[in-house]
Structures are given as C-alpha cells and as structure tokens.
GROMACS .gro file of C-alpha atoms in nm:
model
  470
    1MET     CA    1   0.569   4.084   2.399
    2GLU     CA    2   0.523   3.746   2.562
    3ILE     CA    3   0.642   3.602   2.892
    4HIS     CA    4   0.796   3.256   2.856
    5VAL     CA    5   0.873   3.036   3.156
    6VAL     CA    6   1.169   2.808   3.088
    7GLN     CA    7   1.093   2.437   3.104
    8SER     CA    8   1.343   2.158   3.164
    9GLY     CA    9   1.528   2.088   2.840
   10ASP     CA   10   1.450   2.424   2.679
   11THR     CA   11   1.720   2.589   2.471
   12LEU     CA   12   1.725   2.949   2.359
   13TRP     CA   13   1.730   2.834   1.997
   14GLN     CA   14   1.409   2.631   2.048
   15ILE     CA   15   1.239   2.919   2.230
   16ALA     CA   16   1.331   3.163   1.953
   17GLN     CA   17   1.199   2.919   1.692
   18ASN     CA   18   0.871   2.872   1.878
   19TYR     CA   19   0.809   3.247   1.892
   20GLY     CA   20   0.942   3.319   1.543
   21THR     CA   21   1.197   3.564   1.671
   22ASP     CA   22   1.575   3.604   1.675
   23ILE     CA   23   1.790   3.461   1.956
   24ASN     CA   24   1.990   3.782   1.983
   25GLN     CA   25   1.674   3.984   2.041
   26ILE     CA   26   1.584   3.764   2.340
   27VAL     CA   27   1.941   3.778   2.474
   28LEU     CA   28   1.952   4.157   2.456
   29LEU     CA   29   1.606   4.219   2.602
   30ASN     CA   30   1.672   3.992   2.902
   31GLU     CA   31   2.040   4.089   2.940
   32LEU     CA   32   2.142   3.724   2.937
   33ASP     CA   33   2.514   3.714   3.016
   34THR     CA   34   2.530   3.337   2.960
   35PRO     CA   35   2.264   3.259   2.696
   36ASP     CA   36   2.351   2.890   2.692
   37VAL     CA   37   2.250   2.854   3.059
   38LEU     CA   38   1.876   2.853   3.120
   39ILE     CA   39   1.716   2.761   3.452
   40PRO     CA   40   1.382   2.578   3.473
   41GLY     CA   41   1.130   2.823   3.615
   42GLN     CA   42   1.320   3.126   3.486
   43SER     CA   43   1.101   3.382   3.309
   44LEU     CA   44   1.200   3.541   2.979
   45VAL     CA   45   1.039   3.830   2.795
   46ILE     CA   46   1.004   3.763   2.424
   47PRO     CA   47   0.969   4.051   2.175
   48GLU     CA   48   0.700   4.012   1.911
   49PRO     CA   49   0.867   3.987   1.568
   50GLY     CA   50   0.775   4.265   1.330
   51ARG     CA   51   0.603   4.459   1.608
   52GLU     CA   52   0.882   4.504   1.860
   53TYR     CA   53   1.252   4.552   1.807
   54VAL     CA   54   1.534   4.536   2.064
   55ILE     CA   55   1.808   4.791   2.005
   56GLN     CA   56   2.145   4.641   1.911
   57SER     CA   57   2.496   4.781   1.914
   58GLY     CA   58   2.544   5.030   1.630
   59ASP     CA   59   2.173   5.108   1.589
   60ASN     CA   60   2.036   5.459   1.565
   61LEU     CA   61   1.676   5.578   1.570
   62TRP     CA   62   1.684   5.688   1.204
   63ALA     CA   63   1.786   5.340   1.084
   64ILE     CA   64   1.526   5.169   1.302
   65ALA     CA   65   1.258   5.409   1.174
   66GLN     CA   66   1.361   5.324   0.818
   67MET     CA   67   1.333   4.953   0.898
   68PHE     CA   68   0.981   5.007   1.036
   69GLY     CA   69   0.885   5.235   0.745
   70VAL     CA   70   0.796   5.527   0.970
   71THR     CA   71   0.942   5.866   1.054
   72ILE     CA   72   1.176   5.926   1.345
   73GLN     CA   73   0.908   6.148   1.496
   74GLU     CA   74   0.646   5.871   1.478
   75LEU     CA   75   0.883   5.616   1.630
   76ALA     CA   76   0.994   5.851   1.907
   77ALA     CA   77   0.637   5.949   1.995
   78ALA     CA   78   0.522   5.587   2.012
   79ASN     CA   79   0.809   5.500   2.249
   80ASN     CA   80   0.820   5.806   2.478
   81ILE     CA   81   1.160   5.914   2.348
   82THR     CA   82   1.226   6.285   2.403
   83ASP     CA   83   1.581   6.287   2.266
   84PRO     CA   84   1.648   6.056   1.963
   85SER     CA   85   2.014   6.031   2.064
   86LEU     CA   86   1.921   5.874   2.399
   87ILE     CA   87   1.856   5.514   2.295
   88TYR     CA   88   2.032   5.218   2.450
   89VAL     CA   89   2.127   4.862   2.360
   90GLY     CA   90   1.875   4.616   2.505
   91GLN     CA   91   1.576   4.851   2.508
   92MET     CA   92   1.263   4.748   2.322
   93LEU     CA   93   1.096   4.975   2.068
   94THR     CA   94   0.738   4.927   1.955
   95HIS     CA   95   0.625   4.979   1.595
   96PRO     CA   96   0.370   5.264   1.583
   97TYR     CA   97   0.151   5.072   1.335
   98PHE     CA   98   0.019   4.731   1.241
   99SER     CA   99   0.000   4.631   0.875
  100HIS     CA  100  -0.334   4.508   0.747
  101ILE     CA  101  -0.404   4.378   0.397
  102VAL     CA  102  -0.758   4.464   0.295
  103GLN     CA  103  -0.972   4.162   0.208
  104ALA     CA  104  -1.271   4.158  -0.027
  105GLY     CA  105  -1.582   4.285   0.149
  106GLU     CA  106  -1.394   4.470   0.426
  107TYR     CA  107  -1.475   4.825   0.529
  108ILE     CA  108  -1.276   5.072   0.736
  109TRP     CA  109  -1.524   5.060   1.026
  110GLY     CA  110  -1.493   4.682   1.057
  111ILE     CA  111  -1.115   4.696   1.034
  112ALA     CA  112  -1.110   4.968   1.300
  113GLN     CA  113  -1.322   4.756   1.534
  114GLN     CA  114  -1.092   4.460   1.477
  115TYR     CA  115  -0.790   4.655   1.601
  116GLY     CA  116  -0.958   4.866   1.868
  117VAL     CA  117  -0.899   5.201   1.697
  118SER     CA  118  -1.126   5.450   1.522
  119ALA     CA  119  -1.195   5.472   1.150
  120GLU     CA  120  -1.071   5.831   1.164
  121GLN     CA  121  -0.735   5.717   1.300
  122ILE     CA  122  -0.693   5.469   1.014
  123MET     CA  123  -0.791   5.730   0.756
  124ALA     CA  124  -0.542   5.981   0.899
  125ALA     CA  125  -0.260   5.726   0.914
  126ASN     CA  126  -0.313   5.635   0.546
  127ASP     CA  127  -0.411   5.977   0.401
  128ILE     CA  128  -0.755   5.843   0.303
  129ALA     CA  129  -0.999   6.121   0.226
  130GLN     CA  130  -1.315   5.909   0.210
  131PRO     CA  131  -1.384   5.591   0.413
  132GLY     CA  132  -1.497   5.402   0.105
  133LEU     CA  133  -1.168   5.456  -0.079
  134ILE     CA  134  -1.002   5.125   0.006
  135PHE     CA  135  -0.966   4.816  -0.211
  136PRO     CA  136  -0.877   4.446  -0.171
  137GLY     CA  137  -0.503   4.385  -0.155
  138GLN     CA  138  -0.428   4.735  -0.024
  139THR     CA  139  -0.193   4.748   0.276
  140LEU     CA  140  -0.316   4.979   0.550
  141ARG     CA  141  -0.120   5.117   0.842
  142ILE     CA  142  -0.323   5.057   1.158
  143PRO     CA  143  -0.224   5.274   1.456
  144ILE     CA  144  -0.155   5.077   1.772
  145ALA     CA  145  -0.450   5.083   2.009
  146ALA     CA  146  -0.416   5.325   2.296
  147LYS     CA  147  -0.270   5.169   2.610
  148PRO     CA  148  -0.379   5.273   2.958
  149VAL     CA  149  -0.191   5.586   3.063
  150THR     CA  150  -0.009   5.563   3.395
  151GLU     CA  151   0.233   5.764   3.605
  152VAL     CA  152   0.558   5.611   3.727
  153ASN     CA  153   0.782   5.730   4.009
  154ALA     CA  154   1.122   5.587   4.098
  155TYR     CA  155   1.329   5.649   4.407
  156THR     CA  156   1.704   5.647   4.363
  157THR     CA  157   1.988   5.648   4.614
  158GLN     CA  158   2.252   5.666   4.342
  159LEU     CA  159   2.327   6.035   4.297
  160SER     CA  160   2.664   6.013   4.120
  161GLU     CA  161   2.765   5.956   3.759
  162GLU     CA  162   2.638   5.598   3.777
  163GLY     CA  163   2.295   5.725   3.877
  164ARG     CA  164   2.300   5.987   3.602
  165VAL     CA  165   2.366   5.723   3.336
  166GLU     CA  166   2.087   5.504   3.473
  167ILE     CA  167   1.835   5.790   3.457
  168LEU     CA  168   1.935   5.871   3.099
  169ARG     CA  169   1.874   5.506   3.013
  170LEU     CA  170   1.546   5.464   3.201
  171GLY     CA  171   1.402   5.815   3.184
  172ARG     CA  172   1.154   5.735   2.908
  173TYR     CA  173   0.978   5.496   3.148
  174LEU     CA  174   0.942   5.752   3.428
  175THR     CA  175   0.709   6.039   3.510
  176TYR     CA  176   0.885   6.133   3.835
  177LEU     CA  177   1.228   6.080   3.989
  178SER     CA  178   1.270   6.094   4.367
  179PRO     CA  179   1.636   6.126   4.474
  180PHE     CA  180   1.664   5.993   4.828
  181ARG     CA  181   1.692   6.199   5.054
  182TYR     CA  182   1.682   6.533   5.239
  183SER     CA  183   1.637   6.501   5.616
  184ILE     CA  184   1.477   6.754   5.846
  185ARG     CA  185   1.653   6.896   6.150
  186GLU     CA  186   1.485   6.999   6.475
  187ASP     CA  187   1.530   7.369   6.393
  188GLY     CA  188   1.352   7.340   6.055
  189THR     CA  189   1.667   7.334   5.843
  190LEU     CA  190   1.749   7.054   5.599
  191THR     CA  191   2.051   6.836   5.539
  192GLN     CA  192   2.235   6.881   5.212
  193MET     CA  193   2.239   6.655   4.910
  194GLN     CA  194   2.455   6.657   4.596
  195GLU     CA  195   2.200   6.529   4.344
  196ARG     CA  196   2.279   6.757   4.051
  197PRO     CA  197   2.389   6.473   3.813
  198VAL     CA  198   2.057   6.284   3.841
  199LEU     CA  199   1.853   6.607   3.821
  200GLU     CA  200   2.028   6.695   3.495
  201ALA     CA  201   1.951   6.348   3.358
  202ALA     CA  202   1.588   6.386   3.464
  203GLY     CA  203   1.570   6.714   3.274
  204ALA     CA  204   1.720   6.555   2.963
  205THR     CA  205   1.453   6.282   2.962
  206ASN     CA  206   1.153   6.500   3.062
  207VAL     CA  207   1.122   6.342   3.406
  208ALA     CA  208   0.979   6.559   3.686
  209PRO     CA  209   1.194   6.542   4.003
  210LEU     CA  210   1.033   6.521   4.347
  211MET     CA  211   1.224   6.641   4.651
  212VAL     CA  212   1.217   6.362   4.912
  213VAL     CA  213   1.201   6.496   5.269
  214THR     CA  214   1.229   6.254   5.561
  215ASN     CA  215   1.279   6.224   5.936
  216PHE     CA  216   1.575   5.994   5.872
  217ALA     CA  217   1.879   6.056   6.091
  218GLN     CA  218   2.181   5.849   6.198
  219GLY     CA  219   2.074   5.545   6.003
  220GLU     CA  220   1.706   5.525   6.105
  221PHE     CA  221   1.373   5.705   6.098
  222ASN     CA  222   1.354   5.921   6.410
  223SER     CA  223   1.017   5.966   6.582
  224ASP     CA  224   1.146   6.246   6.807
  225LEU     CA  225   1.274   6.441   6.508
  226ALA     CA  226   0.931   6.432   6.345
  227ALA     CA  227   0.768   6.533   6.673
  228ALA     CA  228   0.998   6.833   6.714
  229VAL     CA  229   0.875   6.971   6.380
  230PHE     CA  230   0.511   6.864   6.392
  231ARG     CA  231   0.458   7.017   6.737
  232ASN     CA  232   0.602   7.359   6.652
  233PRO     CA  233   0.423   7.572   6.388
  234GLU     CA  234   0.712   7.820   6.371
  235THR     CA  235   0.957   7.538   6.296
  236GLN     CA  236   0.721   7.409   6.028
  237GLU     CA  237   0.709   7.748   5.855
  238ARG     CA  238   1.089   7.763   5.863
  239LEU     CA  239   1.108   7.412   5.717
  240ILE     CA  240   0.865   7.497   5.437
  241THR     CA  241   1.061   7.813   5.355
  242ASN     CA  242   1.382   7.610   5.338
  243LEU     CA  243   1.239   7.338   5.117
  244LEU     CA  244   1.086   7.599   4.886
  245GLU     CA  245   1.429   7.754   4.842
  246VAL     CA  246   1.579   7.416   4.748
  247MET     CA  247   1.294   7.336   4.509
  248ARG     CA  248   1.319   7.670   4.329
  249THR     CA  249   1.698   7.658   4.309
  250LYS     CA  250   1.729   7.298   4.190
  251GLY     CA  251   1.421   7.277   3.970
  252TYR     CA  252   1.209   7.031   4.162
  253ALA     CA  253   0.848   6.985   4.049
  254GLY     CA  254   0.720   6.891   4.392
  255VAL     CA  255   0.791   6.732   4.726
  256ASN     CA  256   0.748   6.379   4.859
  257PHE     CA  257   0.725   6.349   5.237
  258ASP     CA  258   0.845   6.014   5.366
  259PHE     CA  259   0.793   6.051   5.742
  260GLU     CA  260   0.800   5.708   5.906
  261TYR     CA  261   0.754   5.587   6.265
  262VAL     CA  262   0.572   5.905   6.359
  263TYR     CA  263   0.423   5.900   6.710
  264PRO     CA  264   0.049   5.823   6.707
  265GLU     CA  265  -0.020   6.143   6.901
  266ASP     CA  266   0.130   6.340   6.609
  267ARG     CA  267  -0.125   6.210   6.358
  268GLU     CA  268  -0.328   6.531   6.348
  269ASN     CA  269  -0.012   6.741   6.371
  270TYR     CA  270   0.116   6.568   6.058
  271ASN     CA  271  -0.213   6.637   5.879
  272ALA     CA  272  -0.200   7.004   5.984
  273PHE     CA  273   0.158   7.028   5.859
  274LEU     CA  274   0.055   6.892   5.518
  275ARG     CA  275  -0.224   7.151   5.492
  276ARG     CA  276   0.027   7.422   5.574
  277VAL     CA  277   0.261   7.289   5.303
  278VAL     CA  278  -0.016   7.279   5.043
  279ASP     CA  279  -0.119   7.635   5.123
  280ARG     CA  280   0.233   7.755   5.046
  281LEU     CA  281   0.337   7.523   4.762
  282HIS     CA  282   0.025   7.498   4.548
  283PRO     CA  283   0.015   7.871   4.461
  284GLU     CA  284   0.364   7.826   4.310
  285GLY     CA  285   0.259   7.518   4.111
  286PHE     CA  286   0.447   7.258   4.317
  287LEU     CA  287   0.310   6.909   4.381
  288VAL     CA  288   0.271   6.778   4.736
  289THR     CA  289   0.290   6.400   4.777
  290THR     CA  290   0.339   6.154   5.063
  291ALA     CA  291   0.464   5.799   5.118
  292LEU     CA  292   0.239   5.588   5.341
  293ALA     CA  293   0.287   5.261   5.526
  294PRO     CA  294   0.081   4.969   5.389
  295LYS     CA  295  -0.231   4.966   5.610
  296GLU     CA  296  -0.522   4.724   5.581
  297THR     CA  297  -0.750   4.907   5.827
  298ALA     CA  298  -0.786   5.263   5.953
  299ASP     CA  299  -0.701   5.165   6.310
  300GLN     CA  300  -0.409   4.932   6.232
  301GLN     CA  301  -0.181   4.919   6.534
  302GLY     CA  302   0.191   4.984   6.536
  303LEU     CA  303   0.425   5.284   6.530
  304LEU     CA  304   0.476   5.248   6.155
  305TYR     CA  305   0.103   5.281   6.083
  306GLU     CA  306  -0.097   5.481   6.334
  307ALA     CA  307   0.005   5.837   6.239
  308HIS     CA  308  -0.051   5.773   5.868
  309ASP     CA  309  -0.406   5.898   5.810
  310TYR     CA  310  -0.507   5.758   5.470
  311GLN     CA  311  -0.823   5.963   5.440
  312ALA     CA  312  -0.658   6.293   5.534
  313HIS     CA  313  -0.360   6.239   5.305
  314GLY     CA  314  -0.597   6.144   5.024
  315GLU     CA  315  -0.779   6.473   5.071
  316ILE     CA  316  -0.473   6.696   5.118
  317ALA     CA  317  -0.198   6.555   4.894
  318ASP     CA  318  -0.188   6.551   4.514
  319PHE     CA  319  -0.114   6.180   4.533
  320VAL     CA  320   0.014   5.920   4.777
  321ILE     CA  321   0.260   5.635   4.740
  322LEU     CA  322   0.159   5.321   4.928
  323MET     CA  323   0.479   5.145   5.032
  324THR     CA  324   0.348   4.802   4.941
  325TYR     CA  325   0.670   4.610   4.994
  326GLU     CA  326   0.889   4.481   5.276
  327TRP     CA  327   0.663   4.199   5.390
  328GLY     CA  328   0.978   3.997   5.337
  329TRP     CA  329   1.207   4.239   5.520
  330ALA     CA  330   1.576   4.191   5.584
  331GLY     CA  331   1.537   4.124   5.958
  332GLY     CA  332   1.234   3.898   5.929
  333GLU     CA  333   1.154   3.546   5.812
  334PRO     CA  334   1.184   3.455   5.443
  335TRP     CA  335   0.883   3.576   5.247
  336ALA     CA  336   0.793   3.745   4.920
  337ILE     CA  337   0.888   4.115   4.928
  338ALA     CA  338   0.551   4.225   4.791
  339PRO     CA  339   0.305   3.931   4.790
  340ILE     CA  340   0.017   4.033   4.566
  341ASN     CA  341  -0.250   3.906   4.807
  342GLU     CA  342  -0.115   4.141   5.076
  343VAL     CA  343  -0.092   4.430   4.827
  344ILE     CA  344  -0.456   4.373   4.736
  345ASP     CA  345  -0.559   4.372   5.104
  346VAL     CA  346  -0.399   4.716   5.140
  347LEU     CA  347  -0.571   4.842   4.826
  348ASP     CA  348  -0.909   4.712   4.932
  349TYR     CA  349  -0.890   4.944   5.231
  350ALA     CA  350  -0.712   5.233   5.059
  351VAL     CA  351  -0.967   5.278   4.780
  352THR     CA  352  -1.244   5.327   5.037
  353VAL     CA  353  -1.083   5.648   5.169
  354ILE     CA  354  -0.843   5.771   4.898
  355PRO     CA  355  -0.946   5.856   4.540
  356ARG     CA  356  -0.810   5.588   4.308
  357ASN     CA  357  -0.651   5.848   4.082
  358LYS     CA  358  -0.436   5.958   4.377
  359ILE     CA  359  -0.295   5.613   4.460
  360MET     CA  360   0.042   5.479   4.344
  361ILE     CA  361   0.146   5.136   4.467
  362GLY     CA  362   0.503   5.059   4.560
  363VAL     CA  363   0.686   4.800   4.349
  364PRO     CA  364   1.020   4.657   4.468
  365LEU     CA  365   1.307   4.628   4.224
  366TYR     CA  366   1.495   4.390   4.452
  367GLY     CA  367   1.484   4.056   4.628
  368ARG     CA  368   1.637   3.898   4.937
  369ASP     CA  369   1.857   3.600   5.020
  370TRP     CA  370   1.802   3.447   5.366
  371ASN     CA  371   2.000   3.185   5.553
  372ILE     CA  372   1.766   2.905   5.662
  373PRO     CA  373   1.655   2.783   5.900
  374TRP     CA  374   1.599   3.148   5.985
  375VAL     CA  375   1.735   3.267   6.320
  376GLU     CA  376   1.592   3.576   6.486
  377GLY     CA  377   1.843   3.860   6.486
  378THR     CA  378   1.998   3.761   6.153
  379PHE     CA  379   1.957   3.967   5.837
  380ALA     CA  380   1.904   3.871   5.476
  381GLU     CA  381   2.119   4.003   5.193
  382THR     CA  382   1.952   4.220   4.930
  383VAL     CA  383   1.983   4.087   4.574
  384GLY     CA  384   1.869   4.227   4.242
  385PRO     CA  385   1.632   4.028   4.019
  386LYS     CA  386   1.902   3.958   3.761
  387GLU     CA  387   2.146   3.864   4.037
  388ALA     CA  388   1.890   3.623   4.183
  389VAL     CA  389   1.860   3.432   3.855
  390GLN     CA  390   2.240   3.417   3.832
  391LEU     CA  391   2.247   3.266   4.183
  392ALA     CA  392   2.000   2.996   4.079
  393ALA     CA  393   2.213   2.923   3.772
  394ARG     CA  394   2.535   2.914   3.976
  395TYR     CA  395   2.395   2.651   4.211
  396GLY     CA  396   2.193   2.465   3.948
  397VAL     CA  397   1.856   2.493   4.121
  398GLN     CA  398   1.507   2.531   3.978
  399ILE     CA  399   1.313   2.854   4.025
  400GLN     CA  400   0.967   2.800   4.173
  401TYR     CA  401   0.667   3.033   4.161
  402HIS     CA  402   0.421   3.094   4.443
  403GLU     CA  403   0.076   3.138   4.291
  404THR     CA  404  -0.082   3.305   4.595
  405TYR     CA  405   0.200   3.555   4.640
  406GLN     CA  406   0.267   3.580   4.265
  407ALA     CA  407   0.640   3.576   4.331
  408PRO     CA  408   0.937   3.357   4.230
  409PHE     CA  409   1.162   3.189   4.487
  410PHE     CA  410   1.419   2.911   4.518
  411HIS     CA  411   1.646   2.730   4.763
  412TYR     CA  412   2.015   2.653   4.731
  413VAL     CA  413   2.302   2.527   4.944
  414ASP     CA  414   2.626   2.725   4.931
  415GLU     CA  415   2.985   2.597   4.940
  416SER     CA  416   2.988   2.598   5.321
  417GLY     CA  417   2.676   2.380   5.341
  418GLN     CA  418   2.451   2.670   5.445
  419GLU     CA  419   2.099   2.649   5.302
  420HIS     CA  420   1.944   2.964   5.156
  421GLU     CA  421   1.597   3.081   5.054
  422VAL     CA  422   1.566   3.357   4.793
  423TRP     CA  423   1.258   3.562   4.702
  424PHE     CA  424   1.272   3.815   4.420
  425GLU     CA  425   1.075   3.974   4.135
  426ASP     CA  426   1.049   3.865   3.771
  427ALA     CA  427   0.838   3.940   3.464
  428ARG     CA  428   0.544   3.740   3.600
  429SER     CA  429   0.540   3.908   3.939
  430VAL     CA  430   0.552   4.262   3.802
  431GLN     CA  431   0.287   4.170   3.545
  432ALA     CA  432   0.060   4.072   3.835
  433LYS     CA  433   0.118   4.414   3.993
  434TYR     CA  434   0.050   4.602   3.669
  435ASP     CA  435  -0.268   4.400   3.618
  436THR     CA  436  -0.372   4.511   3.967
  437VAL     CA  437  -0.305   4.877   3.881
  438LYS     CA  438  -0.535   4.843   3.579
  439GLU     CA  439  -0.800   4.646   3.768
  440TYR     CA  440  -0.821   4.905   4.047
  441GLY     CA  441  -0.789   5.207   3.819
  442LEU     CA  442  -0.492   5.349   4.011
  443ARG     CA  443  -0.273   5.647   3.929
  444GLY     CA  444   0.038   5.433   3.882
  445VAL     CA  445   0.341   5.273   4.044
  446SER     CA  446   0.643   5.383   4.244
  447TYR     CA  447   0.968   5.185   4.246
  448TRP     CA  448   1.199   5.127   4.537
  449ALA     CA  449   1.463   5.163   4.415
  450LEU     CA  450   1.674   5.207   4.104
  451GLY     CA  451   2.022   5.058   4.105
  452SER     CA  452   1.969   4.684   4.047
  453PRO     CA  453   1.945   4.559   3.687
  454PHE     CA  454   1.594   4.433   3.612
  455PRO     CA  455   1.560   4.452   3.233
  456GLN     CA  456   1.239   4.248   3.220
  457ASN     CA  457   1.050   4.505   3.426
  458TRP     CA  458   1.087   4.782   3.172
  459ALA     CA  459   0.972   4.563   2.882
  460VAL     CA  460   0.661   4.452   3.075
  461LEU     CA  461   0.587   4.809   3.186
  462GLN     CA  462   0.615   4.937   2.830
  463ASP     CA  463   0.394   4.655   2.702
  464ASP     CA  464   0.119   4.738   2.956
  465PHE     CA  465   0.112   5.118   2.968
  466ARG     CA  466   0.187   5.446   2.806
  467ILE     CA  467   0.389   5.646   3.058
  468SER     CA  468   0.257   5.992   3.127
  469LYS     CA  469   0.495   6.288   3.119
  470LEU     CA  470   0.414   6.619   3.290
   0.00000   0.00000   0.00000
C-alpha cells in the first residue's frame, strides 16, 4: 500500500496508471463517492497490485483465495478474518505470499534474507524437504514478513443496529471494543446501558469488550461524584460488586475506568480504589485498564491532570490509554486535534514512569470545523475525515498539511460569507501516529470514536501492523 497526495491536475486514471493498479480498486478503498473530483492536497491510499486486493460487490473469500492461489484458511489467517462470511466491499485483503522466481546461483538462505523471513518458513510454504532442492526458474511462495503485533481499542457511542453493523465490518482490526458508557452513582450503583447489539458483534469478530465506567452525569464529568465514591471504601466495594455482576452477565473481558476532572486531593484515593479493583477482578481473569489525561510532567497543573498518577496507574493497571487528542477542542481555538509533536511530548514523559508495553495512545477518528476569526464562547462542529474532504471539494479549496503537527487542514468561505478553518485526520496523519507507536515500542492505539467513516485509517493500520486478538 502506498499513500499518494493529489497534485493539481491529477486524475484518477493517471494515478492508477502510475501505480499499475485499477481505478476501481482505488475508488473502493478510499470510498470515493465522486471519483472524478480530486482535491489538491487530498491523500489517497493505493493498493499494491498483485499483493493487495480490495473487495468488490459480489466477491466471496473462496473466489479471492482462488485468485491468489491460496486456501481460504491461509487468506483468512493473513487478514485476521475469524468468520469467512464477514467480508465487506471496500476492505483490503493482503496476499499471504510473495512469488519469487529462482535465479541461477540463488540459495534459500539468501532468498530468505532478501524477504526478511527464515529459510524454514520458505521450505514449509513450498513443501521443500531439503534446502538445496531448488532450481533456476522455479517459482517459490515467500511468506509475508511478520509485521509488528499491536493491540487496538475503539470506543463507540453507537449501541444500536448501526453500531452492530460497524463492529461486524471493523472487528478484524480491533482487539478491544469499549462501548461508552456506564456511569457511577453516589451509592455505588451503576446506570444502565443497552449495548447488547455491539457486544454480539464483538463476539462474532473475536473482539474483547471492555466495560467503560465513568463519573459522567448530566452531560459532564462530575468531580463530586468521583469524590463520593473514592472517599468511601464501603461504596467502592458496592461499586465493584455491581460492575462484576454486569461483566459476568454481559461477557465483558475487563473494565476501563474513564474518571475525569477528579479533585487533586482524591489522587491517592483513586489509586487505592484501583488496587481494590485489581484485588477483586484479577482472580477472575478480568482486565483492569484506565484512561488518562495527556500529561507532559508529573506535576502538571489543572483539574483534568492532577489526580491522574501516571506511575501508580502504570504499576496497578494492565494497561493505560493516554487520551492524546483534543488539543483542538470544540470550545477552543482552531488547532490540530492530535498534533504529533504534542503527542510525543506526552510520550516522552509517560515512558519514564509507565512500562511501554502498557501504553496505548489515543487516536482521533474525527476533525473539527471552526468559524474564524475565532470568538471565545463559540464551538466548532465535529466532522469526520471523509466529510472533511467532501467539504474541501464542495468549496473547491486546496488541502494543506502542517509538517510540525503532521495534520491536514484547509480554509473555506461558506455561502453566507463566513470563513472556516478545518483540521482533520488523513492517511498521512495516522501513519505518523503508527510510526510513533513503533518507534516507542508501545502496546498499541485506542480510537475515539467509531461512527465517522474513515476508510483510509483501516488500510494504513493493516499495512503497518498485525492486530492481536485475545
């Protein structure tokens, strides 16, 4: 897979010719509703011909396996498909093997080094008993080199049929699903949630669900609500008993605590609560995870940050999700949602106190559209990445790319004469985040949130990693 940035004058036919691929494959992979309209600065993901195939209407896994010359089992295993019937138009499948024609003087060990695999893997893939039993002109199947293994979590607020269909479609890219949300009450009980459709879809795609528990009430995170629980051990025990009942009944694999705007004086109370949770959940095999505000120092000031003890959470929890987004928040000035330089500043602190294999960084699946000049007290509209490109096309403006933030943006003027500034995510910006995950040796990524079409993300993710399943 390649990332192509559209230049002025580009046509889809020319781009397909340059990459030796089929126009329809590019259209499907990028979900281009108007293929004849390309915007300068727009990114496109391009499947590699012969190596990657984008599912078309009428396809089935058996026919695609036949086309690749492999078994259904080999194709499914290479693409994290648990149910061969759950394939979808627009998704990219990767061939499990390269083809290599043996040249005079070549040996299996040299061929293996060339492709980054072992000689034993090549021998097994080609039923070769002895390494010397190859000859010039022979076509060998070369297994694809192992990709870095990562874990992927996704929050979702869509709990209905629409959410169920989305999980069935995207489940092969996910390790965990976190339906948002259960809220605590002051007496240690929990609000209710009707998330059965998405839990069933998670089960069908071998995705482990995490029960999200928050101090969210009446439209905001409530500091007093968190304090009422954290300052009362009896209430905590009641809460843990209640969440255990939900987890057992609904089949959750673990819990994700997203307590925000906790009073600074409850920092140690929060840590003690987590230890109490671990003591009760770990013996039953449940995971305990937390979501943490993006801190750059241990003593960072502010109600959002002070009670989030990175070192303690890193010691207590099975893993943590760093909420590395919302620099460009709806009520603030226009800015990239997750500028990579800011994400890296958070990581540079986090890895000093949290084991790297316990850190997942947050990745936004959304953008924002601000009125400018920005006026304090006004709020931006949330837009999906695909929607953002459609906006640029509608108003005929070029998409720019900020190299420091590693994020696309553009300006436009609407029909009323109002100027706008839009920041969003594209293939390049998520590639920068995945490169950072690999560079820092992190556990993985966590998306906020499913619900906005972003087809490029899944192709880039698949190209970079093999997604771990529990």
